[in-house]
Amino acid sequence: MAGAKETPRQKMIGMMYLVLTALLALNVSSEILNAFKIVDESIIETNKNFEKKINETYTAFSLAAMDDPGKNQKWFDKAQYVKELTDHLVDSLIEVRSELIWITEGKNDKYFINGQIDREALKNITTSDLFALDKNDGPVRYFMGKNEHDRNNGVAVKLKKMFDRYRQQVVSVLETEEQQASLLQKIGLNTEGPDKNGKFKSKSKGKLVDWEDYYFGETILAADIVILNNFIQEARNAEYDIISSLRSEVGATDFKFNSIVAKIIPDSKSVIVGDYYRAYASVVAFDTTDAPEVLYQLGAKEWDPSMESSAKRSEIKDGIPYLEIQSGMGEQYLAGVIKVRQPDGSLKDYTFSDVFYGQAKGAGSIVNDELKVLYMGYNNAIAVDIPGSRKESITCSVTGGSAAPPTRDNSFSGRAVFRVNPTGLGDITLTASGSDGGSATSVFKVRELPAPLVTLGGETKLRTLSKSAILSAGRLEASLGKDFLLSGDQFKYTIIEFTMQYPRTGGGISQQTIQGGSFNDQVKKYINDMPSNTMLSFFDIKVKGPDGRIKESQNTLSFTVQ
């Protein structure tokens, strides 16, 4: 067994297994068969204990993901992927073991019901339950094929491909190629021998052989059972090595602080009468024993590492870097770097740049006229600011629509917000007036809301998806997508109906029109009954938008169900 450090018990089991396999070439006595039983029982017991240890690690992952999903969900999802791969491999090995016993033992009533194999009973079978432990004709044909020309039909070839694929898949969850290569050297189930051609030295044959012949070329049932159980042990050990590596990433980048203070960061400390004081309220966590170093260069628009030798250093006040810079006239550019010590002791640079003004300058505005768009059937939010006028005193008139009275909307920094509802397509004119006589006029284009995108589990483009993922999503959803600049409850879409195309049991294609966006019991049954690697499609998706209009979605969904 490779990977985690072996216990004395595991070392003993491995040594006994090697000795017993070598003795097979000499004689298969009852003493040897009894020794195989002892080794098999020890491996099975070790596997049970190992599974408990692995489950404890998964429990720790689950708790970490619930405690801080933002940081830890990524590692939890990777661990669950490793678990799925390993469980599938172990289930496959148990199935191979059951078929091997069926072929070798014959129809023993103890493990067969009405002439059929009782797979549940065979899952928990041990060598102590079998009577054909010294048979090798059936096992060799099962693993190696009927003859040399039939070798590719033997199970040993399939196992080798299965192990190679598993090793590549499980290490893919690691972040770097170096980590992946390192772990491939540690974990078991390696089908490449030490010879330069990947062969193994067979002591009984006295020559180099491939992996299949090395493990299954001339073994009896007792040895094969022990070999398969040992493969299960190697799979679980590989699983533990990988999830332990993932578990070490949880909290590895957490910073440690010994002080937290409240900070108010105002937009400006000068406020015009009738306007509002605006500021960010936050708490700042820091380590007073290891304050970051701040270097800055006045007059620089962007920080460059070459500035470090001539840059100024900030002073430290109460454990926090503090900048005090005398201003000149006009725009004053500032760029710098904050050197923060990371949890691993290294320093990481965080660059910054800013500009401040030596004196007040006349107010101006820049507007992209081509993007001034309002939408039909939607209360468009228009923020108005007229210098010198209180927000509550600003009025707005609309040509080609209506405007609700102004409000103080927090999302618009306290400016007067009018909700404008156009009555038709084309252009619409808004005129705002203030109490001091100031005014502003602007023309907007009026357009219909675009058709939405339909998603399944948050995705609009899918290639393959498992049945469990489809059923977990449970419904189709429609939205304008992340590329649409506006968002909020007013842009919600309701799916009225959709057509589902799926393969029929026994062949052929069926279509069903489903009302609403949720998967009802009938839809779930269609999905559950679908064969693997077949195509599922959703199209003709009708949606109702916030403007009350029913239209067809921009996209359809088609993907392969695993």
Coordinates of C-alpha atoms in Angstrom, one line a residue:
M1 CA 0.0 0.0 0.0
A2 CA 1.4 3.4 -1.0
G3 CA 0.7 6.9 0.2
A4 CA 0.0 7.5 3.9
K5 CA 2.5 6.1 6.3
E6 CA 1.8 2.3 6.8
T7 CA 1.1 1.0 10.3
P8 CA 2.9 -2.1 11.5
R9 CA -0.3 -4.1 10.9
Q10 CA -0.4 -2.9 7.3
K11 CA 3.2 -3.8 6.8
M12 CA 2.7 -7.3 8.2
I13 CA -0.3 -7.9 5.9
G14 CA 1.7 -6.8 2.8
M15 CA 4.6 -9.0 3.7
M16 CA 2.4 -12.1 4.3
Y17 CA 0.6 -11.5 1.0
L18 CA 3.9 -11.5 -0.9
V19 CA 5.1 -14.6 0.8
L20 CA 1.9 -16.5 0.2
T21 CA 1.8 -15.6 -3.4
A22 CA 5.3 -16.9 -3.9
L23 CA 4.4 -20.2 -2.1
L24 CA 1.6 -20.8 -4.6
A25 CA 4.3 -21.8 -7.2
L26 CA 5.4 -24.6 -4.9
N27 CA 2.3 -26.2 -3.4
V28 CA -1.3 -25.2 -2.4
S29 CA -1.6 -26.9 0.9
S30 CA -4.4 -26.4 3.4
E31 CA -1.9 -24.5 5.6
I32 CA -1.3 -22.0 2.8
L33 CA -5.0 -21.6 2.1
N34 CA -5.6 -21.0 5.8
A35 CA -2.9 -18.4 5.8
F36 CA -4.6 -16.7 2.8
K37 CA -7.8 -16.5 4.9
I38 CA -5.9 -14.8 7.7
V39 CA -4.4 -12.2 5.4
D40 CA -7.8 -11.6 3.7
E41 CA -9.5 -11.1 7.1
S42 CA -6.8 -8.7 8.1
I43 CA -7.1 -6.6 4.9
I44 CA -10.9 -6.5 5.3
E45 CA -10.6 -5.3 8.9
T46 CA -8.0 -2.7 7.8
N47 CA -10.3 -1.4 5.0
K48 CA -13.1 -0.9 7.5
N49 CA -10.9 1.1 9.9
F50 CA -9.6 3.1 7.0
E51 CA -13.1 4.0 5.8
K52 CA -13.9 5.3 9.3
K53 CA -10.8 7.5 9.2
I54 CA -11.7 8.8 5.7
N55 CA -15.3 9.5 6.8
E56 CA -14.0 11.6 9.7
T57 CA -12.1 13.8 7.1
Y58 CA -15.2 14.2 5.0
T59 CA -17.1 15.3 8.1
A60 CA -14.5 17.9 8.8
F61 CA -14.7 19.1 5.2
S62 CA -18.5 19.4 5.4
L63 CA -18.3 21.5 8.6
A64 CA -15.7 23.8 7.1
A65 CA -17.8 24.3 4.0
M66 CA -20.9 25.2 6.1
D67 CA -18.8 27.5 8.3
D68 CA -17.3 29.5 5.4
P69 CA -18.7 28.4 2.0
G70 CA -17.0 31.3 0.2
K71 CA -13.5 29.9 1.1
N72 CA -14.1 26.2 1.7
Q73 CA -16.8 25.1 -0.7
K74 CA -14.3 24.8 -3.5
W75 CA -12.2 22.2 -1.5
F76 CA -15.3 20.4 -0.3
D77 CA -16.6 20.0 -3.9
K78 CA -13.2 18.6 -5.0
A79 CA -13.3 16.1 -2.0
Q80 CA -16.8 15.0 -3.0
Y81 CA -15.5 14.4 -6.6
V82 CA -12.7 12.2 -5.2
K83 CA -15.2 10.3 -3.1
E84 CA -17.5 9.6 -6.1
L85 CA -14.5 8.3 -8.1
T86 CA -13.3 6.1 -5.4
D87 CA -16.7 4.7 -4.4
H88 CA -17.3 3.9 -8.0
L89 CA -13.9 2.1 -8.3
V90 CA -14.5 0.1 -5.1
D91 CA -18.0 -0.9 -6.2
S92 CA -16.5 -2.1 -9.5
L93 CA -13.8 -4.2 -7.6
I94 CA -16.5 -5.7 -5.4
E95 CA -18.5 -6.6 -8.6
V96 CA -15.4 -8.2 -10.1
R97 CA -14.9 -10.2 -6.9
S98 CA -18.5 -11.4 -6.9
E99 CA -18.4 -12.5 -10.5
L100 CA -15.1 -14.3 -9.9
I101 CA -16.7 -16.3 -7.0
W102 CA -19.8 -17.1 -9.1
I103 CA -17.6 -18.5 -11.9
T104 CA -15.3 -20.5 -9.6
E105 CA -17.6 -21.7 -6.9
G106 CA -20.5 -22.8 -9.1
K107 CA -24.1 -22.5 -8.0
N108 CA -23.8 -22.8 -4.3
D109 CA -27.3 -22.5 -2.8
K110 CA -25.8 -20.3 0.0
Y111 CA -25.1 -17.5 -2.5
F112 CA -27.6 -18.2 -5.2
I113 CA -31.3 -17.7 -5.3
N114 CA -33.3 -19.7 -7.9
G115 CA -30.1 -20.3 -9.9
Q116 CA -29.2 -16.6 -9.9
I117 CA -26.3 -14.9 -8.1
D118 CA -27.2 -13.2 -4.8
R119 CA -25.0 -10.1 -5.3
E120 CA -25.8 -8.6 -1.9
A121 CA -24.7 -11.7 -0.1
L122 CA -21.5 -11.9 -2.1
K123 CA -20.6 -8.3 -1.2
N124 CA -19.7 -9.4 2.3
I125 CA -18.2 -12.7 1.5
T126 CA -14.7 -13.7 2.8
T127 CA -12.3 -16.5 1.9
S128 CA -13.5 -18.4 4.9
D129 CA -16.9 -18.8 3.3
L130 CA -15.6 -20.4 0.1
F131 CA -14.7 -24.1 -0.7
A132 CA -12.9 -23.7 -4.1
L133 CA -10.0 -21.6 -2.9
D134 CA -7.4 -23.8 -4.6
K135 CA -9.1 -23.6 -8.1
N136 CA -7.2 -21.6 -10.7
D137 CA -8.6 -22.6 -14.1
G138 CA -11.7 -20.5 -13.8
P139 CA -10.0 -17.5 -12.3
V140 CA -7.2 -17.5 -14.9
R141 CA -9.7 -17.6 -17.8
Y142 CA -11.8 -14.9 -16.1
F143 CA -8.9 -12.5 -15.8
M144 CA -6.7 -13.5 -18.7
G145 CA -9.2 -14.7 -21.4
K146 CA -9.6 -18.1 -22.8
N147 CA -6.2 -17.9 -24.6
E148 CA -3.6 -15.5 -25.8
H149 CA -5.8 -14.3 -28.6
D150 CA -8.7 -13.7 -26.2
R151 CA -6.6 -11.7 -23.7
N152 CA -8.3 -8.3 -24.4
N153 CA -11.6 -9.8 -23.3
G154 CA -10.2 -10.8 -19.9
V155 CA -11.1 -8.7 -16.9
A156 CA -7.4 -8.0 -16.0
V157 CA -7.1 -5.7 -19.1
K158 CA -10.2 -3.8 -18.0
L159 CA -8.9 -3.4 -14.5
K160 CA -5.7 -2.0 -15.7
K161 CA -7.5 0.6 -17.8
M162 CA -9.8 1.4 -14.8
F163 CA -6.8 1.9 -12.5
D164 CA -4.9 4.2 -15.0
R165 CA -8.1 6.3 -15.5
Y166 CA -8.8 6.6 -11.8
R167 CA -5.2 7.7 -10.9
Q168 CA -5.3 10.5 -13.5
Q169 CA -8.8 11.6 -12.5
V170 CA -8.3 11.8 -8.8
V171 CA -5.0 13.8 -8.9
S172 CA -6.6 16.3 -11.3
V173 CA -8.3 18.0 -8.3
L174 CA -4.9 19.3 -7.2
E175 CA -4.0 22.8 -8.2
T176 CA -0.5 22.4 -9.8
E177 CA 1.1 19.9 -12.1
E178 CA 3.9 19.5 -9.6
Q179 CA 1.4 18.4 -6.9
Q180 CA -0.2 16.0 -9.3
A181 CA 3.1 14.4 -10.4
S182 CA 4.2 14.1 -6.7
L183 CA 1.0 12.4 -5.6
L184 CA 1.0 10.0 -8.6
Q185 CA 4.4 8.7 -7.3
K186 CA 2.8 8.1 -3.8
I187 CA -0.6 6.5 -4.5
G188 CA -1.1 2.8 -5.3
L189 CA -2.9 1.0 -8.2
N190 CA 0.2 1.7 -10.4
T191 CA 0.1 -0.5 -13.4
E192 CA 3.6 0.5 -14.6
G193 CA 6.4 -1.9 -13.5
P194 CA 9.9 -0.9 -12.5
D195 CA 11.4 -2.1 -15.8
K196 CA 12.1 0.5 -18.5
N197 CA 9.3 -0.9 -20.6
G198 CA 6.9 -0.9 -17.6
K199 CA 7.2 -4.7 -17.1
F200 CA 7.3 -6.7 -13.8
K201 CA 9.8 -9.4 -12.9
S202 CA 7.9 -12.7 -12.3
K203 CA 9.8 -14.9 -9.9
S204 CA 7.8 -18.0 -10.8
K205 CA 8.4 -17.6 -14.6
G206 CA 11.8 -16.1 -14.2
K207 CA 11.1 -13.4 -16.8
L208 CA 9.6 -10.0 -17.3
V209 CA 5.8 -9.9 -17.7
D210 CA 3.1 -7.2 -18.0
W211 CA 0.8 -6.1 -15.1
E212 CA -2.0 -8.5 -16.0
D213 CA 0.2 -11.6 -16.1
Y214 CA 2.1 -10.5 -12.9
Y215 CA -1.1 -10.4 -10.8
F216 CA -3.4 -12.9 -12.4
G217 CA -1.4 -15.1 -14.8
E218 CA -1.4 -18.2 -12.6
T219 CA -3.2 -17.5 -9.4
I220 CA -5.9 -19.5 -7.5
L221 CA -9.2 -18.1 -6.2
A222 CA -7.8 -17.5 -2.7
A223 CA -5.0 -15.3 -4.0
D224 CA -7.3 -13.4 -6.3
I225 CA -9.7 -12.6 -3.5
V226 CA -6.8 -11.2 -1.4
I227 CA -5.4 -9.3 -4.4
L228 CA -8.8 -7.6 -5.1
N229 CA -9.3 -6.7 -1.5
N230 CA -5.8 -5.3 -1.4
F231 CA -6.7 -3.2 -4.5
I232 CA -9.7 -1.8 -2.5
Q233 CA -7.3 -0.9 0.3
E234 CA -5.0 0.9 -2.2
A235 CA -7.9 2.8 -3.6
R236 CA -9.0 3.9 -0.1
N237 CA -5.5 4.9 0.8
A238 CA -5.2 7.0 -2.4
E239 CA -8.5 8.6 -1.5
Y240 CA -7.2 9.5 2.0
D241 CA -3.9 10.9 0.6
I242 CA -5.7 13.2 -1.8
I243 CA -8.5 14.4 0.5
S244 CA -5.8 15.0 3.2
S245 CA -3.9 17.2 0.7
L246 CA -7.2 19.1 0.0
R247 CA -8.0 19.4 3.7
S248 CA -4.6 21.1 4.3
E249 CA -5.7 23.9 1.9
V250 CA -8.7 24.8 4.2
G251 CA -7.5 27.7 6.4
A252 CA -4.0 27.6 4.9
T253 CA -4.4 31.2 3.6
D254 CA -6.3 32.6 6.6
F255 CA -4.8 35.8 8.1
K256 CA -4.4 36.2 11.9
F257 CA -5.4 39.5 13.6
N258 CA -5.2 40.8 17.2
S259 CA -7.2 44.0 16.8
I260 CA -10.4 45.2 15.2
V261 CA -11.4 48.9 15.0
A262 CA -14.3 50.8 13.4
K263 CA -13.5 53.1 10.5
I264 CA -15.6 55.8 8.7
I265 CA -14.4 56.6 5.2
P266 CA -16.3 59.7 3.9
D267 CA -16.8 60.5 0.2
S268 CA -16.0 64.1 1.2
K269 CA -15.7 66.1 4.4
S270 CA -17.1 69.1 2.7
V271 CA -20.9 69.0 2.2
I272 CA -23.0 71.5 0.4
V273 CA -26.1 72.8 2.3
G274 CA -29.0 70.5 1.4
D275 CA -26.8 67.7 0.3
Y276 CA -25.9 64.5 2.2
Y277 CA -22.9 63.4 4.1
R278 CA -21.9 60.0 2.6
A279 CA -19.4 57.6 4.0
Y280 CA -18.5 53.9 4.1
A281 CA -18.7 52.5 7.6
S282 CA -16.5 49.4 8.2
V283 CA -14.4 47.5 10.6
V284 CA -10.7 47.0 10.0
A285 CA -8.9 43.9 11.3
F286 CA -5.1 44.1 11.7
D287 CA -2.1 42.7 13.6
T288 CA -0.5 45.4 15.7
T289 CA 2.6 43.3 16.1
D290 CA 3.3 43.1 12.4
A291 CA 2.0 46.2 10.6
P292 CA 2.4 46.1 6.8
E293 CA 5.0 48.3 5.2
V294 CA 3.6 51.0 2.9
L295 CA 5.8 52.6 0.2
Y296 CA 4.4 55.4 -2.0
Q297 CA 5.6 57.8 -4.8
L298 CA 3.9 61.2 -5.3
G299 CA 3.3 62.1 -8.9
A300 CA 3.1 58.4 -10.1
K301 CA -0.1 57.2 -11.7
E302 CA 0.9 53.5 -11.4
W303 CA 3.3 51.7 -9.1
D304 CA 6.4 50.2 -10.6
P305 CA 8.8 48.1 -8.6
S306 CA 11.7 50.2 -9.8
M307 CA 10.3 53.1 -7.7
E308 CA 11.0 51.2 -4.4
S309 CA 14.5 52.6 -3.8
S310 CA 13.3 56.3 -4.1
A311 CA 9.8 55.8 -2.6
K312 CA 8.7 57.2 0.8
R313 CA 7.6 55.1 3.7
S314 CA 4.5 55.7 5.7
E315 CA 4.6 56.1 9.4
I316 CA 2.7 53.7 11.8
K317 CA 0.0 55.0 14.1
D318 CA -1.6 52.7 16.6
G319 CA -0.5 49.7 14.5
I320 CA -1.9 51.0 11.2
P321 CA 0.1 52.6 8.3
Y322 CA -0.7 56.3 8.1
L323 CA -0.1 58.6 5.1
E324 CA 0.4 62.4 5.6
I325 CA 1.1 64.2 2.3
Q326 CA 1.3 67.9 1.7
S327 CA -0.8 68.8 -1.3
G328 CA 0.2 71.0 -4.3
M329 CA -2.0 72.8 -6.8
G330 CA -4.4 70.8 -9.0
E331 CA -4.4 67.0 -9.5
Q332 CA -2.0 65.1 -7.3
Y333 CA -1.3 61.5 -8.4
L334 CA -0.2 58.9 -5.9
A335 CA 0.8 55.3 -6.4
G336 CA 2.3 52.8 -4.0
V337 CA 2.5 49.3 -2.6
I338 CA 1.4 47.7 0.6
K339 CA 3.6 44.7 1.6
V340 CA 1.5 42.3 3.7
R341 CA 3.0 39.2 5.4
Q342 CA 1.1 36.1 4.3
P343 CA 0.2 33.1 6.7
D344 CA 3.2 31.2 5.3
G345 CA 5.6 34.0 6.2
S346 CA 6.2 35.4 2.7
L347 CA 5.4 39.0 1.7
K348 CA 2.8 39.8 -0.9
D349 CA 2.6 43.1 -2.7
Y350 CA -0.8 44.9 -3.0
T351 CA -0.4 47.9 -5.3
F352 CA -2.6 51.0 -5.2
S353 CA -3.1 54.3 -7.0
D354 CA -5.2 57.4 -6.3
V355 CA -5.6 61.0 -7.2
F356 CA -6.6 64.0 -5.1
Y357 CA -7.1 67.7 -5.9
G358 CA -5.2 70.7 -4.5
Q359 CA -8.3 72.9 -5.1
A360 CA -11.9 72.7 -6.1
K361 CA -12.6 72.7 -9.8
G362 CA -15.8 73.4 -11.8
A363 CA -18.2 70.4 -11.9
G364 CA -18.6 68.6 -15.3
S365 CA -20.2 65.5 -16.6
I366 CA -19.6 62.9 -19.2
V367 CA -22.5 60.9 -20.7
N368 CA -22.6 58.1 -23.2
D369 CA -25.6 59.3 -25.2
E370 CA -25.8 56.1 -27.3
L371 CA -26.4 54.0 -24.2
K372 CA -29.2 56.1 -22.7
V373 CA -32.0 53.5 -22.9
L374 CA -35.2 52.9 -20.9
Y375 CA -37.3 49.8 -21.1
M376 CA -41.0 49.3 -21.7
G377 CA -43.1 47.8 -18.9
Y378 CA -40.4 48.5 -16.3
N379 CA -40.1 51.4 -13.7
N380 CA -36.7 52.6 -14.8
A381 CA -34.7 54.3 -12.0
I382 CA -33.4 57.7 -13.1
A383 CA -31.2 59.5 -10.5
V384 CA -31.2 63.4 -10.7
D385 CA -28.9 65.8 -9.0
I386 CA -29.2 69.6 -9.5
P387 CA -26.4 71.5 -7.5
G388 CA -27.9 73.9 -4.9
S389 CA -31.3 72.2 -4.8
R390 CA -32.5 69.9 -2.1
K391 CA -33.4 66.5 -3.4
E392 CA -36.9 66.6 -2.1
S393 CA -37.6 69.8 -4.1
I394 CA -36.6 68.4 -7.5
T395 CA -39.5 67.7 -9.9
C396 CA -39.5 65.7 -13.1
S397 CA -41.8 65.8 -16.1
V398 CA -41.9 63.2 -18.9
T399 CA -42.9 63.5 -22.5
G400 CA -44.0 60.0 -23.7
G401 CA -44.4 58.4 -20.2
S402 CA -44.8 59.0 -16.5
A403 CA -42.6 59.5 -13.5
A404 CA -43.2 58.6 -9.9
P405 CA -42.4 61.2 -7.2
P406 CA -38.7 61.3 -6.1
T407 CA -37.4 59.0 -3.3
R408 CA -34.2 58.7 -1.4
D409 CA -32.9 55.4 -2.8
N410 CA -29.9 54.0 -0.9
S411 CA -28.6 52.3 -4.0
F412 CA -28.2 55.8 -5.7
S413 CA -26.3 57.4 -2.8
G414 CA -29.3 59.5 -1.6
R415 CA -29.9 61.3 -4.9
A416 CA -33.5 62.1 -6.0
V417 CA -34.7 58.9 -7.9
F418 CA -37.6 59.0 -10.3
R419 CA -39.2 55.8 -11.5
V420 CA -40.0 56.4 -15.2
N421 CA -42.4 54.2 -17.1
P422 CA -42.5 54.8 -20.9
T423 CA -45.8 54.4 -22.7
G424 CA -44.4 53.5 -26.2
L425 CA -41.3 52.8 -28.2
G426 CA -39.2 55.5 -29.7
D427 CA -37.7 58.5 -27.8
I428 CA -38.8 59.9 -24.4
T429 CA -37.8 63.3 -22.9
L430 CA -37.2 63.9 -19.2
T431 CA -37.0 67.4 -17.7
A432 CA -36.0 68.0 -14.1
S433 CA -36.3 71.3 -12.2
G434 CA -34.8 72.4 -8.9
S435 CA -35.9 74.8 -6.3
D436 CA -33.1 77.3 -7.2
G437 CA -34.3 77.5 -10.8
G438 CA -31.7 75.1 -12.2
S439 CA -32.9 72.4 -14.6
A440 CA -31.7 69.5 -16.7
T441 CA -33.2 67.8 -19.8
S442 CA -32.3 64.4 -21.3
V443 CA -33.6 62.3 -24.1
F444 CA -33.7 58.5 -23.8
K445 CA -34.4 55.7 -26.3
V446 CA -37.2 53.3 -25.3
R447 CA -36.7 49.6 -26.1
E448 CA -38.5 46.3 -25.2
L449 CA -36.8 44.1 -22.7
P450 CA -34.8 41.3 -24.4
A451 CA -35.7 37.7 -24.3
P452 CA -34.1 35.9 -21.3
L453 CA -31.6 33.1 -21.1
V454 CA -32.8 29.8 -19.7
T455 CA -30.5 28.0 -17.2
L456 CA -30.4 24.6 -15.6
G457 CA -28.5 24.6 -12.3
G458 CA -27.2 28.1 -13.2
E459 CA -25.7 27.1 -16.5
T460 CA -26.8 28.1 -20.0
K461 CA -24.3 25.9 -21.9
L462 CA -24.0 22.2 -21.0
R463 CA -22.3 19.2 -22.5
T464 CA -22.8 16.5 -20.0
L465 CA -24.7 16.3 -16.7
S466 CA -25.5 13.5 -14.3
K467 CA -29.1 12.5 -13.5
S468 CA -28.6 13.5 -9.9
A469 CA -27.4 17.0 -10.9
I470 CA -30.5 17.4 -13.1
L471 CA -32.9 16.3 -10.5
S472 CA -31.1 18.3 -7.8
A473 CA -31.6 21.5 -9.9
G474 CA -35.3 20.5 -10.1
R475 CA -36.4 23.2 -12.5
L476 CA -35.6 25.5 -15.4
E477 CA -35.0 29.2 -14.6
A478 CA -35.0 32.3 -16.8
S479 CA -33.1 35.5 -16.4
L480 CA -31.5 38.2 -18.5
G481 CA -28.1 36.8 -17.6
K482 CA -25.0 38.2 -16.0
D483 CA -24.1 40.3 -19.1
F484 CA -27.3 42.3 -18.7
L485 CA -26.3 45.4 -16.8
L486 CA -29.6 45.8 -14.8
S487 CA -30.8 43.4 -12.2
G488 CA -33.2 43.0 -9.3
D489 CA -36.6 41.6 -8.6
Q490 CA -38.3 43.7 -11.3
F491 CA -36.4 41.7 -13.9
K492 CA -37.6 38.3 -12.9
Y493 CA -39.0 36.0 -15.6
T494 CA -41.5 33.2 -15.2
I495 CA -41.4 30.1 -17.3
I496 CA -44.9 29.4 -18.7
E497 CA -44.1 26.1 -20.5
F498 CA -41.4 24.1 -22.2
T499 CA -41.0 21.1 -24.4
M500 CA -38.8 18.2 -23.3
Q501 CA -37.3 15.7 -25.7
Y502 CA -35.9 12.5 -24.4
P503 CA -35.2 8.9 -25.5
R504 CA -38.0 6.3 -25.0
T505 CA -37.4 3.1 -23.1
G506 CA -36.9 0.5 -25.8
G507 CA -35.9 3.0 -28.5
G508 CA -37.2 6.1 -30.2
I509 CA -37.6 9.7 -29.2
S510 CA -40.5 11.2 -27.2
Q511 CA -41.6 14.8 -26.6
Q512 CA -43.7 16.2 -23.8
T513 CA -44.9 19.8 -23.2
I514 CA -44.6 20.7 -19.6
Q515 CA -46.5 23.6 -17.9
G516 CA -44.4 25.8 -15.6
G517 CA -40.6 25.6 -15.1
S518 CA -40.5 23.0 -12.3
F519 CA -39.8 19.3 -12.9
N520 CA -43.0 17.4 -11.9
D521 CA -43.0 13.7 -10.9
Q522 CA -43.6 12.7 -14.6
V523 CA -40.6 14.7 -15.8
K524 CA -38.4 13.2 -13.0
K525 CA -39.6 9.7 -14.0
Y526 CA -38.6 10.3 -17.7
I527 CA -35.2 11.5 -16.5
N528 CA -34.6 8.6 -14.2
D529 CA -35.6 6.1 -16.9
M530 CA -33.2 7.5 -19.5
P531 CA -30.3 5.3 -20.5
S532 CA -26.9 6.7 -19.8
N533 CA -25.1 8.7 -22.5
T534 CA -28.3 9.7 -24.3
M535 CA -29.4 13.2 -25.2
L536 CA -31.9 15.3 -23.2
S537 CA -33.3 18.6 -24.7
F538 CA -35.5 21.5 -23.6
F539 CA -36.8 23.8 -26.2
D540 CA -39.9 25.9 -27.2
I541 CA -39.5 27.6 -23.8
K542 CA -42.1 30.2 -23.3
V543 CA -41.5 32.9 -20.6
K544 CA -43.4 35.8 -19.2
G545 CA -41.4 38.9 -18.3
P546 CA -41.9 41.9 -16.0
D547 CA -43.6 43.7 -18.9
G548 CA -46.3 41.0 -18.9
R549 CA -45.4 39.9 -22.4
I550 CA -44.9 36.2 -23.3
K551 CA -42.0 35.4 -25.5
E552 CA -39.6 32.6 -26.4
S553 CA -36.3 32.3 -24.6
Q554 CA -33.0 33.2 -26.4
N555 CA -31.6 29.7 -26.0
T556 CA -32.4 26.0 -25.7
L557 CA -30.7 23.4 -23.6
S558 CA -29.3 20.1 -25.0
F559 CA -26.9 17.8 -23.3
T560 CA -25.8 14.2 -22.7
V561 CA -27.1 12.6 -19.6
Q562 CA -24.6 10.4 -17.8

